[in-house]
mmCIF file of C-alpha atoms in Angstrom:
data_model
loop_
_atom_site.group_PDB
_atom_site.id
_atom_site.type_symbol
_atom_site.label_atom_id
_atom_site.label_comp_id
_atom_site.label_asym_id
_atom_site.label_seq_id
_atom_site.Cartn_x
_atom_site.Cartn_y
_atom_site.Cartn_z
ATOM 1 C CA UNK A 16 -229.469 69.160 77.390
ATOM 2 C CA UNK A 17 -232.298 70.254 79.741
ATOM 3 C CA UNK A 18 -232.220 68.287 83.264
ATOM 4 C CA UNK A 19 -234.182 70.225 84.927
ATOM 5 C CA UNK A 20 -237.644 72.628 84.035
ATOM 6 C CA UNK A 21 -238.295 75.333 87.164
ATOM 7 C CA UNK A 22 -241.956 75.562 88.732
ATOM 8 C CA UNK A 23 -243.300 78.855 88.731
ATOM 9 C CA UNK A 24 -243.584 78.869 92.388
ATOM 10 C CA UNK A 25 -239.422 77.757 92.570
ATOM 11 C CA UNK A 26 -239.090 80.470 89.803
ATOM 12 C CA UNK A 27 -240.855 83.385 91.861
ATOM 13 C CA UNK A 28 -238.734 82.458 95.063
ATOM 14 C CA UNK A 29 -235.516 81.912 92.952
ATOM 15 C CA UNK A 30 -236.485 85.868 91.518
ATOM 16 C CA UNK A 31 -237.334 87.249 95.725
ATOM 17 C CA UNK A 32 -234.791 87.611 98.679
ATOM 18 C CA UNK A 33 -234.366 85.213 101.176
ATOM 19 C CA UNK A 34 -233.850 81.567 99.216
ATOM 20 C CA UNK A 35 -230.028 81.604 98.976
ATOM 21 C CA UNK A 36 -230.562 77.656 98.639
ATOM 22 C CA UNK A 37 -232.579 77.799 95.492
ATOM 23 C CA UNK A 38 -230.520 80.204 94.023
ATOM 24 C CA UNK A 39 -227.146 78.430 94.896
ATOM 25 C CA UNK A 40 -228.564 75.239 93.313
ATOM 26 C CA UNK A 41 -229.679 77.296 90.156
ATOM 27 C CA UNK A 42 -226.329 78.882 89.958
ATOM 28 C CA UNK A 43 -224.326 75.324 89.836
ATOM 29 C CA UNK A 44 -226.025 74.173 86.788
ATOM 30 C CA UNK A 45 -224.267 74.275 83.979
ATOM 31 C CA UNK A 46 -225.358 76.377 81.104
ATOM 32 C CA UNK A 47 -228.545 74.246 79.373
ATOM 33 C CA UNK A 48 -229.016 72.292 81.950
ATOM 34 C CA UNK A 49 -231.967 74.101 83.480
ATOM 35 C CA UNK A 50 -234.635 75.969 81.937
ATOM 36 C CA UNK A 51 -238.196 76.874 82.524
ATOM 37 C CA UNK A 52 -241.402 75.687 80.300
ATOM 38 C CA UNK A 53 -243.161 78.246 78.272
ATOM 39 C CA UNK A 54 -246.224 76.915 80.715
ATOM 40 C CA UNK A 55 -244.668 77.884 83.652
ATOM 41 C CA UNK A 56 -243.516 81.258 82.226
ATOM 42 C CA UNK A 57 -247.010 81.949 81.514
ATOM 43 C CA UNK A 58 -247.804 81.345 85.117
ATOM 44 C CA UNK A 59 -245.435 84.066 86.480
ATOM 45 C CA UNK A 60 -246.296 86.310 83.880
ATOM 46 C CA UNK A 61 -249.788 86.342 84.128
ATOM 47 C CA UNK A 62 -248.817 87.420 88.108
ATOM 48 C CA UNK A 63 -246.062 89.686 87.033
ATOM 49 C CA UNK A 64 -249.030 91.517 84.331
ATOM 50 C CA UNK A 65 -251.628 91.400 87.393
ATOM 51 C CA UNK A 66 -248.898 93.409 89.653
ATOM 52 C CA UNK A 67 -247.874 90.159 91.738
ATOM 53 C CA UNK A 68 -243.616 89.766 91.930
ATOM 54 C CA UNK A 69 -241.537 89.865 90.216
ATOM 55 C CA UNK A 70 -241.216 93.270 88.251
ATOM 56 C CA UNK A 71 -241.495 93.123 84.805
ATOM 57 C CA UNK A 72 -237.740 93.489 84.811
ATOM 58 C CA UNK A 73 -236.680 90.947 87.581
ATOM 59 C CA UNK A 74 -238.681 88.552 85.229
ATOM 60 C CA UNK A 75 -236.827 89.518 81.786
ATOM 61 C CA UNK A 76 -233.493 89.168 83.818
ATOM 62 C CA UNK A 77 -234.902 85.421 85.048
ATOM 63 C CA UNK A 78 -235.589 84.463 81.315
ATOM 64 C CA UNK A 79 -232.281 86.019 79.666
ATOM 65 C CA UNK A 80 -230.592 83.504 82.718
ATOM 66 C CA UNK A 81 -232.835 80.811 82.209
ATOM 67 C CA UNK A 82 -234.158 79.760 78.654
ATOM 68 C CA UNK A 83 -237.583 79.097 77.512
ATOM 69 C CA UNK A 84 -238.483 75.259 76.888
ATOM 70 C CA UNK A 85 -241.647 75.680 74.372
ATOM 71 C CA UNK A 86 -244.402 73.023 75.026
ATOM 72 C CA UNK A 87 -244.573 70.867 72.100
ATOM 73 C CA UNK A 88 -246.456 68.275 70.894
ATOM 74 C CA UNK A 89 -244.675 65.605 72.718
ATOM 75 C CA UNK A 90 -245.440 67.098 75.757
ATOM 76 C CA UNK A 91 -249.249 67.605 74.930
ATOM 77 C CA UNK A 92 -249.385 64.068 74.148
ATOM 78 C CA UNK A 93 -247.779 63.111 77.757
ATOM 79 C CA UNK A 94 -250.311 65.411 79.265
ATOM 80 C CA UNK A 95 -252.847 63.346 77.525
ATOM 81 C CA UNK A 96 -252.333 60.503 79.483
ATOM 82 C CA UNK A 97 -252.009 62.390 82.532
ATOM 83 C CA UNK A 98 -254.337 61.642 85.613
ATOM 84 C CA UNK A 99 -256.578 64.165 86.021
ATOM 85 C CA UNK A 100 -256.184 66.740 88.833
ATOM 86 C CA UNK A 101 -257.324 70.061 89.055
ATOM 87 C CA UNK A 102 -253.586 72.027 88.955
ATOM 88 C CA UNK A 103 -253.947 72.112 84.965
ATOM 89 C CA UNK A 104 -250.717 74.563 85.385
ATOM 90 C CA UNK A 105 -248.917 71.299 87.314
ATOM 91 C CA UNK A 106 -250.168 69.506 85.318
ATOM 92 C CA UNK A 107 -248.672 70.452 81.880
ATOM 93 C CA UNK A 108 -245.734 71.258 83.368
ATOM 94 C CA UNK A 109 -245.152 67.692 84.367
ATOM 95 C CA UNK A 110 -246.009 66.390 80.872
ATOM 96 C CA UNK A 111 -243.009 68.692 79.435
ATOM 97 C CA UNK A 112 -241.104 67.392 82.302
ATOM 98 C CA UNK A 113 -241.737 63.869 81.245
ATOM 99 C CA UNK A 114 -241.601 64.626 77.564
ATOM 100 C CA UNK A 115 -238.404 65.656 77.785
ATOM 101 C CA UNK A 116 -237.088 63.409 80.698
ATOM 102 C CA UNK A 117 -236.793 66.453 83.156
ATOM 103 C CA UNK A 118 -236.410 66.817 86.969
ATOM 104 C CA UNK A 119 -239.581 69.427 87.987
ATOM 105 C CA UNK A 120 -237.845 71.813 90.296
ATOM 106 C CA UNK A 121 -240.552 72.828 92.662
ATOM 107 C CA UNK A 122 -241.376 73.948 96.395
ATOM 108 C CA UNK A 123 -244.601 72.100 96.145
ATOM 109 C CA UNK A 124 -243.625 68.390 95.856
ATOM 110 C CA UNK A 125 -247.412 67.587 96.822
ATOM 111 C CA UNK A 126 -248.831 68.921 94.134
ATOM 112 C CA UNK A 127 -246.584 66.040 91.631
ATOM 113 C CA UNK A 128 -246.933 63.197 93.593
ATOM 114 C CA UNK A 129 -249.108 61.137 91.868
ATOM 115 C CA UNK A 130 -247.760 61.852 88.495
ATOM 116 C CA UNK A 131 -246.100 57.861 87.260
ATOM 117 C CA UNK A 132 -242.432 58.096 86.757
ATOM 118 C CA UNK A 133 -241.845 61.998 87.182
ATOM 119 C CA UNK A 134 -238.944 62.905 89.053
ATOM 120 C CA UNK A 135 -239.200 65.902 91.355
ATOM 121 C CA UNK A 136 -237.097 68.031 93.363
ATOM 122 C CA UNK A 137 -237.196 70.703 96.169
ATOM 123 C CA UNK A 138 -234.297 72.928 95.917
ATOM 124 C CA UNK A 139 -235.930 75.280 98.556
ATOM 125 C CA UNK A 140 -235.225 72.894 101.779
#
């Protein structure tokens, strides 16, 4: 069961050098316990296809580690009744989250907290 979905920010640092604390807290979840919305993936991809990190094959080594959570309609109705903020990416990604009864794994906690009843973690500190 998923318990956690990855930010795209968490995911970029968790794919660079220098966050041995993200990746240590990645690496002690148990198989299916963490994974990262297809919302999210988009994110990183669109930077990975614009020629931001990661590589194209840092990021297909991320996603054969960490499964793909598709947005469904469960989440789209969560985002519904979503305040509205201007992050659309945060956003959705906290619907899923919701939907789903996630943790957000992030290194932007600011960006969630006014989002009723999400929990949220920073793995990065």
């Amino acid at each position: 069961m998923i318990r956690y979905l990855i930010d795209a920010n968490a995911a970029v640092y968790a794919m660079d050098v220098g966050y041995e604390r993200l990746t240590a807290r990645i690496a002690e979840c148990a198989e299916g316990e963490i994974g990262i919305s297809t919302i999210s993936f988009a994110e990183v991809a669109y930077g990975t296809y614009v020629g931001k990190p990661p590589s194209p094959e840092v990021l297909d080594a991320f996603i054969d580690a960490i499964p793909l959570i598709a947005f469904d309609e469960a989440a789209a109705r969560a985002y519904a009744r979503l305040p509205f903020k201007r992050a659309r990416f945060d956003r959705l990604l906290a619907a899923h989250a919701l939907s789903i009864g996630a943790t957000v794994i992030t290194a932007n906690l600011a960006e969630f907290t006014d989002v009723p009843g999400l929990a949220v973690e920073d793995w990065t500190r």
